[in-house]
Amino acid sequence: MFSRARRLTVGVAAIGMAAGLMSATAAQAAAPSDVVSKDAATSAASAIAFWTPDKLRAATDINDDLSMDVRGAKGANSAPDGPPGSVPPIGQEKAKAIKTKQVNLPNTVGRIFFTLPGANENDRRSWKYCSGTSVQGKYRNLVATSAHCVYDVKHNVFYDNWVFIPSYWDGNNKWDGKAPYGIYAAKTFNAHDDFVVKEDYDYDYAFVNVYNGFKPTWQKDDKGTWQLVKKNVGRLGDNVGGQGFTWNRNPKATVFSFGYPAGEHPDGDKPFTGKTMKWCYGTTAPMPPAPKFRIEEHVGFKCSFTSGASGGPFLYNYKNSSRTGYLIGVNSVAWDTDGNDRYDRISSPYFNGDTYKVYKAAANRWSGNQPG
């Protein structure tokens, strides 16, 4: 985040059960016209091979600067467009989660890595990352994140070399600490047409179908070149579980947000490194509109996350015992509402029936093992 005072910046930060998921064939054939689904241009094998340990460490947070004076503005009118609904989480994860004194961190949350379209693979400026989470789906292959973490609005194309690493951790030099549950490459991106075509950040959410994961072992040969050995570890949801999904809830909801913030505040202070997962807790409320970027229905709460946390989840009804809750938003926008050059709120698009349409189309897409 590199905006000036009194600005908002995109780059981070944004129960009943629904009817059963449809069959994959029926759901994909009946996907609404305003849902954009596009297969990844980079092969899964190439994407996983691209992200060597040194590149993972060198990747920087994605940052899209939205300059907007929001001081004194009134909150937007975020409201349901139909009855509320929910899809339950997959269940408890298999392994013990990393813990803090206050909250058990979810294994479902991780870092997303990708490269800017058309860039030279050796250009470090194109090595980028966001945050995301595994979410419930028919085939346990679904990652939720922000749309600006999958789609480049400047070049009107989806990103390359897109992978998800749940529970990413860079606390030491051991590779196994980085990807404890494997690396999952994108098969299909699913976003709303109003973001892809109109760059409307009220639709800054995306759901990505990923192939079965690989647990990588990296070694350097005599020439110093990284050599990769892969072990298939199966489906994402089987390994880390998946958060539930809910929509058309009260805009005032108590949530946890998780992500990997790393960017600076506008005053140059950099309290986060992006190496480990962080969290915020609070009650959302409608945020002010930002007409330049078509923002009219965002909800947010007090949190000092910076860029890098983009795409991380807002989780409603989160339970420490199972480390699961219901995805009710994603980190989309960071706000400096009092003009002191410090981000003080994060926001997400309000999840409504349009969000559910994109989710449902993605939740019924099969991916399976990656070719190669």
Coordinates of N, CA and C in Angstrom, one line a residue, residues 102-311:
Q102 N -4.6 -16.4 21.5 CA -5.9 -15.9 21.3 C -6.7 -16.8 20.4
V103 N -6.1 -17.3 19.3 CA -6.9 -18.0 18.3 C -6.1 -19.1 17.6
N104 N -6.7 -20.2 17.3 CA -6.1 -21.2 16.5 C -6.1 -20.8 15.0
L105 N -5.0 -20.7 14.4 CA -5.0 -20.3 13.0 C -5.5 -21.4 12.1
P106 N -6.3 -21.1 11.1 CA -6.8 -22.2 10.2 C -5.8 -22.7 9.2
N107 N -5.7 -24.0 9.0 CA -4.8 -24.5 8.0 C -5.3 -24.2 6.6
T108 N -6.6 -23.9 6.5 CA -7.2 -23.6 5.1 C -6.6 -22.4 4.5
V109 N -6.1 -21.4 5.3 CA -5.6 -20.1 4.8 C -4.1 -20.3 4.3
G110 N -3.8 -19.6 3.2 CA -2.4 -19.7 2.7 C -2.1 -18.6 1.8
R111 N -0.9 -18.7 1.2 CA -0.5 -17.7 0.3 C -0.7 -18.2 -1.2
I112 N -1.0 -17.2 -2.0 CA -1.2 -17.4 -3.4 C 0.0 -16.8 -4.1
F113 N 0.6 -17.5 -5.1 CA 1.7 -16.9 -5.8 C 1.3 -16.9 -7.3
F114 N 1.8 -15.9 -8.0 CA 1.5 -15.8 -9.5 C 2.5 -14.8 -10.1
T115 N 2.5 -14.8 -11.4 CA 3.3 -13.9 -12.2 C 2.5 -13.0 -13.0
L116 N 3.0 -11.8 -13.3 CA 2.2 -10.8 -14.1 C 2.3 -11.3 -15.5
P117 N 1.2 -11.1 -16.3 CA 1.1 -11.7 -17.6 C 2.1 -11.1 -18.6
G118 N 2.7 -12.0 -19.4 CA 3.6 -11.6 -20.4 C 5.0 -11.2 -19.9
A119 N 5.3 -11.3 -18.6 CA 6.6 -10.9 -18.1 C 7.6 -11.9 -18.3
N120 N 8.9 -11.5 -18.3 CA 10.0 -12.4 -18.4 C 10.1 -13.2 -17.0
E121 N 10.2 -14.5 -17.1 CA 10.2 -15.3 -15.8 C 11.3 -14.9 -14.9
N122 N 12.4 -14.3 -15.4 CA 13.5 -13.9 -14.5 C 13.3 -12.5 -14.0
D123 N 12.3 -11.8 -14.3 CA 12.0 -10.5 -13.8 C 11.4 -10.6 -12.5
R124 N 12.1 -10.3 -11.4 CA 11.6 -10.4 -10.1 C 10.4 -9.5 -9.8
R125 N 10.2 -8.4 -10.6 CA 9.1 -7.5 -10.4 C 7.8 -8.2 -10.7
S126 N 7.8 -9.3 -11.4 CA 6.6 -9.9 -11.8 C 6.2 -11.1 -10.8
W127 N 7.0 -11.3 -9.8 CA 6.8 -12.4 -8.9 C 5.9 -11.8 -7.8
K128 N 4.6 -12.2 -7.7 CA 3.7 -11.6 -6.8 C 3.0 -12.6 -5.9
Y129 N 2.4 -12.1 -4.8 CA 1.6 -13.0 -4.0 C 0.4 -12.3 -3.4
C130 N -0.6 -13.1 -3.0 CA -1.8 -12.6 -2.3 C -2.1 -13.7 -1.2
S131 N -3.2 -13.6 -0.6 CA -3.7 -14.6 0.4 C -5.0 -15.2 -0.1
G132 N -5.3 -16.4 0.4 CA -6.6 -17.0 0.0 C -6.9 -18.1 1.0
T133 N -8.0 -18.8 0.8 CA -8.4 -19.9 1.7 C -9.1 -21.0 0.9
S134 N -8.9 -22.2 1.4 CA -9.7 -23.4 0.9 C -11.2 -23.2 1.4
V135 N -12.1 -23.5 0.5 CA -13.5 -23.4 0.8 C -14.2 -24.6 0.3
Q136 N -15.3 -24.9 0.9 CA -16.1 -26.1 0.6 C -16.5 -26.1 -0.9
G137 N -16.5 -27.3 -1.5 CA -16.9 -27.5 -2.8 C -17.2 -29.0 -3.1
K138 N -17.9 -29.3 -4.1 CA -18.3 -30.7 -4.4 C -17.1 -31.6 -4.5
Y139 N -16.0 -31.1 -5.1 CA -14.8 -31.9 -5.4 C -13.6 -31.5 -4.5
R140 N -13.9 -30.7 -3.5 CA -12.8 -30.3 -2.5 C -11.6 -29.8 -3.2
N141 N -11.8 -28.8 -4.1 CA -10.7 -28.3 -4.9 C -10.8 -26.8 -5.1
L142 N -11.4 -26.1 -4.1 CA -11.7 -24.7 -4.4 C -11.0 -23.8 -3.4
V143 N -10.5 -22.7 -4.0 CA -9.8 -21.6 -3.3 C -10.5 -20.3 -3.5
A144 N -10.8 -19.6 -2.4 CA -11.5 -18.3 -2.5 C -10.4 -17.2 -2.3
T145 N -10.5 -16.1 -3.0 CA -9.6 -15.0 -2.9 C -10.3 -13.8 -3.5
S146 N -9.5 -12.7 -3.6 CA -10.0 -11.5 -4.3 C -9.8 -11.6 -5.8
A147 N -10.7 -11.0 -6.5 CA -10.6 -11.0 -8.0 C -9.3 -10.4 -8.5
H148 N -8.8 -9.3 -7.8 CA -7.6 -8.7 -8.2 C -6.4 -9.5 -7.9
C149 N -6.6 -10.7 -7.3 CA -5.5 -11.7 -7.1 C -5.5 -12.7 -8.1
V150 N -6.4 -12.7 -9.1 CA -6.4 -13.6 -10.2 C -6.4 -12.9 -11.5
Y151 N -6.9 -11.7 -11.6 CA -7.1 -11.0 -12.9 C -6.4 -9.7 -12.9
D152 N -5.7 -9.4 -14.0 CA -5.0 -8.1 -14.2 C -5.9 -7.2 -15.0
V153 N -6.4 -6.2 -14.3 CA -7.3 -5.3 -15.0 C -6.6 -4.3 -16.0
K154 N -5.3 -4.2 -15.8 CA -4.5 -3.3 -16.7 C -4.4 -4.0 -18.1
H155 N -4.2 -5.3 -18.1 CA -4.0 -6.0 -19.3 C -5.1 -6.9 -19.7
N156 N -6.2 -6.9 -18.9 CA -7.4 -7.7 -19.2 C -7.1 -9.1 -19.4
V157 N -6.4 -9.8 -18.5 CA -6.0 -11.2 -18.6 C -5.8 -11.7 -17.2
F158 N -6.0 -13.0 -17.1 CA -5.7 -13.7 -15.8 C -4.2 -13.9 -15.7
Y159 N -3.8 -14.0 -14.4 CA -2.4 -14.1 -14.1 C -1.8 -15.5 -14.5
D160 N -0.5 -15.6 -14.6 CA 0.2 -16.8 -15.0 C 0.8 -17.4 -13.7
N161 N 1.2 -18.7 -13.9 CA 1.9 -19.5 -12.8 C 1.2 -19.3 -11.5
W162 N -0.1 -19.5 -11.5 CA -0.9 -19.3 -10.2 C -0.9 -20.6 -9.4
V163 N -0.5 -20.5 -8.2 CA -0.5 -21.6 -7.2 C -1.0 -21.2 -5.9
F164 N -1.5 -22.1 -5.1 CA -1.9 -21.9 -3.7 C -1.1 -22.8 -2.8
I165 N -0.6 -22.2 -1.7 CA 0.1 -23.0 -0.7 C -0.6 -22.8 0.7
P166 N -1.4 -23.7 1.1 CA -2.1 -23.5 2.4 C -1.1 -23.6 3.6
S167 N -1.3 -22.8 4.6 CA -0.5 -22.8 5.8 C 1.0 -22.5 5.5
Y168 N 1.2 -21.7 4.5 CA 2.5 -21.3 4.1 C 3.2 -20.7 5.3
W169 N 4.5 -21.0 5.5 CA 5.2 -20.5 6.6 C 6.7 -20.4 6.2
D170 N 7.3 -19.2 6.5 CA 8.7 -18.9 6.1 C 9.5 -18.6 7.3
G171 N 9.3 -19.4 8.4 CA 9.9 -19.1 9.6 C 11.4 -19.6 9.7
N172 N 11.8 -20.5 8.8 CA 13.2 -20.9 8.8 C 13.6 -21.3 7.4
N173 N 14.7 -21.9 7.2 CA 15.2 -22.2 5.9 C 14.9 -23.6 5.4
K174 N 14.1 -24.3 6.1 CA 13.7 -25.6 5.7 C 12.5 -25.6 4.8
W175 N 12.7 -26.2 3.6 CA 11.6 -26.2 2.6 C 10.3 -26.8 3.2
D176 N 10.4 -27.8 4.0 CA 9.2 -28.4 4.4 C 8.3 -27.5 5.3
G177 N 8.9 -26.5 5.8 CA 8.1 -25.5 6.6 C 7.3 -24.6 5.7
K178 N 7.6 -24.5 4.4 CA 7.0 -23.6 3.5 C 5.6 -24.1 3.0
A179 N 5.6 -25.4 2.7 CA 4.4 -26.0 2.1 C 4.1 -27.3 2.8
P180 N 3.6 -27.2 4.0 CA 3.4 -28.5 4.8 C 2.3 -29.4 4.2
Y181 N 1.4 -28.8 3.4 CA 0.3 -29.6 2.8 C 0.3 -29.6 1.3
G182 N 1.4 -29.2 0.7 CA 1.6 -29.2 -0.7 C 1.3 -27.9 -1.4
I183 N 1.5 -28.0 -2.7 CA 1.2 -26.8 -3.6 C 0.2 -27.2 -4.6
Y184 N -0.8 -26.3 -4.9 CA -2.0 -26.6 -5.7 C -2.0 -25.6 -6.8
A185 N -1.9 -26.1 -8.0 CA -1.9 -25.2 -9.2 C -3.4 -25.0 -9.7
A186 N -3.6 -23.8 -10.3 CA -4.9 -23.4 -10.8 C -5.3 -24.2 -12.0
K187 N -6.5 -24.6 -12.1 CA -7.1 -25.2 -13.3 C -8.0 -24.2 -13.9
T188 N -9.0 -23.7 -13.1 CA -10.0 -22.8 -13.7 C -10.2 -21.6 -12.7
F189 N -10.2 -20.4 -13.3 CA -10.5 -19.2 -12.6 C -12.0 -18.9 -12.8
N190 N -12.7 -18.5 -11.7 CA -14.1 -18.1 -11.8 C -14.3 -16.7 -11.1
A191 N -14.8 -15.8 -11.8 CA -15.0 -14.4 -11.3 C -16.3 -13.9 -11.9
H192 N -16.7 -12.7 -11.4 CA -17.9 -12.0 -11.9 C -17.6 -11.1 -13.1
D193 N -18.5 -11.2 -14.0 CA -18.3 -10.4 -15.2 C -18.1 -8.9 -14.9
D194 N -18.8 -8.4 -13.9 CA -18.7 -6.9 -13.6 C -17.3 -6.5 -13.1
F195 N -16.5 -7.5 -12.6 CA -15.1 -7.1 -12.2 C -14.2 -7.3 -13.5
V196 N -14.4 -8.3 -14.2 CA -13.6 -8.6 -15.4 C -13.8 -7.5 -16.5
V197 N -15.0 -7.1 -16.7 CA -15.3 -6.2 -17.8 C -15.3 -4.8 -17.3
K198 N -16.0 -4.5 -16.1 CA -16.2 -3.1 -15.7 C -15.2 -2.7 -14.6
E199 N -14.4 -3.6 -14.1 CA -13.5 -3.3 -13.0 C -14.2 -2.7 -11.8
D200 N -15.3 -3.4 -11.5 CA -16.2 -3.0 -10.4 C -15.8 -3.7 -9.1
Y201 N -15.2 -3.0 -8.1 CA -14.7 -3.7 -6.9 C -15.8 -4.1 -5.9
D202 N -17.0 -3.9 -6.3 CA -18.1 -4.5 -5.5 C -18.1 -6.0 -5.8
Y203 N -17.4 -6.4 -6.8 CA -17.3 -7.8 -7.3 C -15.9 -8.4 -7.2
D204 N -15.1 -7.8 -6.2 CA -13.7 -8.2 -6.1 C -13.6 -9.5 -5.3
Y205 N -14.1 -10.5 -5.9 CA -14.0 -11.9 -5.3 C -13.8 -12.9 -6.4
A206 N -13.2 -14.0 -6.1 CA -13.0 -15.0 -7.2 C -12.8 -16.4 -6.5
F207 N -13.2 -17.4 -7.2 CA -13.1 -18.8 -6.7 C -12.3 -19.6 -7.8
V208 N -11.2 -20.3 -7.3 CA -10.3 -20.9 -8.2 C -10.3 -22.4 -8.0
N209 N -10.6 -23.2 -9.0 CA -10.5 -24.7 -9.0 C -9.0 -25.0 -9.1
V210 N -8.5 -25.9 -8.2 CA -7.1 -26.3 -8.3 C -7.0 -27.8 -8.5
Y211 N -6.0 -28.2 -9.2 CA -5.7 -29.6 -9.3 C -5.3 -30.2 -8.0
N212 N -5.2 -31.5 -7.9 CA -4.7 -32.2 -6.8 C -3.3 -31.7 -6.5
G213 N -2.9 -31.7 -5.3 CA -1.6 -31.0 -4.9 C -0.4 -31.9 -5.0
F214 N 0.8 -31.3 -5.0 CA 2.0 -32.0 -4.9 C 2.8 -31.5 -3.7
K215 N 3.4 -32.4 -3.0 CA 4.4 -32.1 -1.9 C 5.8 -32.0 -2.6
P216 N 6.4 -30.9 -2.7 CA 7.6 -30.7 -3.5 C 8.9 -31.0 -2.6
T217 N 9.9 -31.6 -3.2 CA 11.2 -31.7 -2.6 C 12.2 -31.0 -3.6
W218 N 12.8 -30.0 -3.2 CA 13.7 -29.2 -4.1 C 15.2 -29.5 -3.7
Q219 N 16.0 -29.7 -4.7 CA 17.4 -29.9 -4.5 C 18.1 -29.2 -5.6
K220 N 19.3 -28.7 -5.3 CA 20.1 -28.1 -6.4 C 21.1 -29.1 -6.9
D221 N 21.3 -29.1 -8.3 CA 22.3 -30.0 -8.9 C 23.7 -29.4 -8.8
D222 N 24.6 -30.0 -9.5 CA 26.0 -29.6 -9.5 C 26.2 -28.2 -10.1
K223 N 25.2 -27.8 -11.0 CA 25.3 -26.5 -11.6 C 24.5 -25.4 -10.8
G224 N 24.0 -25.8 -9.7 CA 23.2 -24.8 -8.9 C 21.8 -24.6 -9.4
T225 N 21.3 -25.5 -10.2 CA 20.0 -25.4 -10.8 C 19.0 -26.2 -9.9
W226 N 17.8 -25.6 -9.6 CA 16.9 -26.3 -8.8 C 16.3 -27.5 -9.5
Q227 N 16.2 -28.7 -8.9 CA 15.6 -29.9 -9.4 C 14.4 -30.2 -8.5
L228 N 13.3 -30.6 -9.1 CA 12.1 -30.8 -8.4 C 11.7 -32.3 -8.4
V229 N 11.4 -32.8 -7.2 CA 10.8 -34.1 -7.1 C 9.4 -33.9 -6.5
K230 N 8.3 -34.5 -7.1 CA 7.0 -34.2 -6.6 C 6.3 -35.5 -6.1
K231 N 5.5 -35.3 -5.1 CA 4.7 -36.4 -4.6 C 3.2 -36.0 -4.5
N232 N 2.4 -36.7 -5.2 CA 1.0 -36.4 -5.3 C 0.3 -36.6 -3.9
V233 N -0.3 -35.5 -3.4 CA -0.9 -35.5 -2.0 C -2.4 -35.5 -2.1
G234 N -3.0 -35.5 -3.3 CA -4.5 -35.6 -3.4 C -5.1 -34.2 -3.3
R235 N -6.4 -34.2 -2.9 CA -7.2 -33.0 -3.0 C -7.0 -32.0 -1.9
L236 N -7.1 -30.8 -2.2 CA -6.9 -29.7 -1.2 C -7.8 -29.9 0.0
G237 N -9.1 -30.1 -0.2 CA -10.0 -30.2 0.9 C -9.8 -31.4 1.8
D238 N -9.3 -32.4 1.2 CA -9.0 -33.6 2.0 C -7.8 -33.4 2.9
N239 N -6.9 -32.5 2.6 CA -5.7 -32.3 3.3 C -5.9 -31.2 4.4
V240 N -6.6 -30.1 4.1 CA -6.7 -29.0 5.0 C -8.1 -28.7 5.4
G241 N -9.1 -29.4 4.9 CA -10.5 -29.0 5.1 C -10.9 -27.8 4.2
G242 N -12.1 -27.3 4.5 CA -12.5 -26.1 3.7 C -13.6 -25.3 4.5
Q243 N -13.5 -24.0 4.4 CA -14.4 -23.2 5.1 C -15.8 -23.3 4.5
G244 N -16.8 -23.0 5.2 CA -18.2 -22.9 4.7 C -18.3 -21.6 3.9
F245 N -19.5 -21.4 3.4 CA -19.8 -20.2 2.6 C -21.1 -19.7 2.9
T246 N -21.3 -18.4 3.1 CA -22.6 -17.8 3.4 C -22.8 -16.5 2.7
W247 N -24.0 -16.1 2.5 CA -24.3 -14.9 1.7 C -25.6 -14.3 2.2
N248 N -25.8 -13.0 1.9 CA -27.0 -12.3 2.3 C -27.2 -12.2 3.8
R249 N -26.1 -12.1 4.5 CA -26.2 -11.9 5.9 C -26.3 -10.5 6.3
N250 N -26.6 -10.2 7.6 CA -26.6 -8.9 8.1 C -25.3 -8.2 7.9
P251 N -25.2 -7.0 7.3 CA -23.9 -6.3 7.0 C -23.1 -6.1 8.3
K252 N -23.8 -6.1 9.5 CA -23.1 -6.0 10.7 C -22.9 -7.4 11.3
A253 N -21.7 -8.0 11.0 CA -21.4 -9.4 11.4 C -20.0 -9.4 12.1
T254 N -19.9 -10.2 13.1 CA -18.7 -10.4 13.8 C -17.8 -11.4 13.1
V255 N -16.6 -11.0 12.7 CA -15.8 -11.9 11.8 C -14.3 -11.9 12.3
F256 N -13.6 -12.9 11.9 CA -12.2 -13.0 11.9 C -11.7 -12.8 10.5
S257 N -10.6 -12.1 10.3 CA -9.9 -12.0 9.0 C -8.5 -12.6 9.2
F258 N -8.1 -13.3 8.2 CA -6.7 -13.9 8.2 C -6.0 -13.6 6.9
G259 N -4.7 -13.5 6.9 CA -3.9 -13.2 5.7 C -2.5 -13.0 6.0
Y260 N -1.7 -12.7 5.0 CA -0.3 -12.5 5.1 C 0.2 -11.1 4.7
P261 N -0.1 -10.1 5.5 CA 0.2 -8.7 5.2 C 1.7 -8.5 5.1
A262 N 2.2 -7.6 4.3 CA 3.6 -7.3 4.2 C 3.9 -5.9 3.8
G263 N 2.9 -5.2 3.1 CA 3.2 -3.9 2.6 C 3.3 -2.8 3.7
E264 N 3.8 -1.7 3.3 CA 4.0 -0.5 4.2 C 2.7 0.2 4.4
H265 N 2.6 0.9 5.5 CA 1.5 1.9 5.7 C 1.9 3.1 4.9
P266 N 1.0 4.0 4.6 CA 1.4 5.2 3.8 C 2.5 6.1 4.5
D267 N 2.7 6.0 5.8 CA 3.7 6.7 6.5 C 5.1 6.0 6.4
G268 N 5.1 4.9 5.7 CA 6.4 4.2 5.6 C 6.7 3.1 6.6
D269 N 5.8 3.0 7.6 CA 6.0 2.0 8.6 C 5.6 0.6 8.1
K270 N 6.4 -0.4 8.4 CA 6.2 -1.7 7.8 C 6.2 -2.7 9.0
P271 N 5.0 -2.9 9.6 CA 4.9 -3.8 10.8 C 4.8 -5.3 10.5
F272 N 4.6 -5.6 9.2 CA 4.4 -7.0 8.8 C 5.4 -7.5 7.8
T273 N 5.7 -8.8 7.8 CA 6.7 -9.3 6.8 C 6.1 -10.2 5.8
G274 N 4.9 -10.7 5.9 CA 4.3 -11.7 5.0 C 4.8 -13.1 5.1
K275 N 5.7 -13.3 6.1 CA 6.2 -14.7 6.2 C 5.3 -15.6 7.0
T276 N 4.5 -15.0 7.9 CA 3.6 -15.8 8.7 C 2.2 -15.2 8.7
M277 N 1.2 -16.1 9.0 CA -0.2 -15.7 9.0 C -0.5 -14.7 10.1
K278 N -1.4 -13.7 9.9 CA -1.8 -12.8 10.9 C -3.3 -12.8 10.9
W279 N -3.9 -12.2 12.0 CA -5.4 -12.2 12.0 C -5.9 -10.9 12.7
C280 N -7.1 -10.5 12.3 CA -7.9 -9.4 12.9 C -9.3 -9.9 13.3
Y281 N -9.9 -9.2 14.2 CA -11.2 -9.5 14.7 C -12.0 -8.3 14.9
G282 N -13.3 -8.3 14.5 CA -14.2 -7.2 14.7 C -15.5 -7.4 14.1
T283 N -16.3 -6.3 14.2 CA -17.7 -6.4 13.6 C -17.8 -5.4 12.4
T284 N -18.2 -6.0 11.3 CA -18.3 -5.2 10.1 C -19.4 -4.2 10.1
A285 N -19.3 -3.2 9.2 CA -20.3 -2.2 9.0 C -20.1 -1.7 7.6
P286 N -21.2 -1.1 7.0 CA -21.1 -0.6 5.6 C -20.0 0.5 5.5
M287 N -19.2 0.4 4.4 CA -18.1 1.4 4.2 C -18.6 2.5 3.3
P288 N -17.9 3.6 3.2 CA -18.3 4.7 2.3 C -18.2 4.3 0.9
P289 N -18.9 4.9 0.0 CA -18.8 4.6 -1.5 C -17.5 5.2 -2.0
A290 N -17.0 4.6 -3.1 CA -15.9 5.1 -3.8 C -16.2 5.1 -5.3
P291 N -16.9 6.1 -5.8 CA -17.5 6.1 -7.2 C -16.5 5.8 -8.3
K292 N -15.3 6.3 -8.1 CA -14.3 6.2 -9.2 C -14.0 4.7 -9.5
F293 N -14.2 3.8 -8.5 CA -14.0 2.4 -8.7 C -15.2 1.6 -8.5
R294 N -16.4 2.3 -8.5 CA -17.7 1.7 -8.5 C -18.0 1.0 -7.2
I295 N -17.3 1.3 -6.1 CA -17.5 0.7 -4.8 C -18.7 1.4 -4.2
E296 N -19.7 0.6 -4.0 CA -21.0 1.0 -3.3 C -21.4 0.1 -2.2
E297 N -21.0 -1.2 -2.2 CA -21.4 -2.2 -1.3 C -20.3 -2.9 -0.7
H298 N -19.4 -2.2 0.1 CA -18.4 -2.9 0.8 C -18.7 -2.8 2.3
V299 N -18.3 -3.9 3.0 CA -18.4 -3.9 4.5 C -17.0 -4.0 5.1
G300 N -16.7 -3.3 6.2 CA -15.4 -3.4 6.7 C -15.4 -3.2 8.2
F301 N -14.2 -3.4 8.8 CA -14.0 -3.3 10.3 C -12.6 -2.8 10.6
K302 N -12.3 -2.4 11.8 CA -11.1 -1.9 12.3 C -10.0 -3.0 12.2
C303 N -8.9 -2.7 11.4 CA -7.8 -3.7 11.2 C -6.7 -3.0 10.5
S304 N -5.5 -3.2 10.9 CA -4.3 -2.5 10.3 C -3.6 -3.3 9.2
F305 N -4.3 -4.3 8.7 CA -3.6 -5.1 7.6 C -3.2 -4.2 6.4
T306 N -2.1 -4.6 5.8 CA -1.6 -3.9 4.6 C -1.6 -4.9 3.5
S307 N -1.1 -4.5 2.3 CA -1.1 -5.3 1.2 C -0.3 -6.6 1.4
G308 N -0.7 -7.7 0.7 CA -0.3 -9.0 1.0 C -1.4 -9.9 1.6
A309 N -2.2 -9.2 2.4 CA -3.4 -9.9 3.0 C -4.5 -9.9 2.0
S310 N -4.4 -9.3 0.8 CA -5.4 -9.4 -0.2 C -5.9 -10.8 -0.4
G311 N -7.2 -11.0 -0.4 CA -7.8 -12.3 -0.8 C -8.0 -13.2 0.4

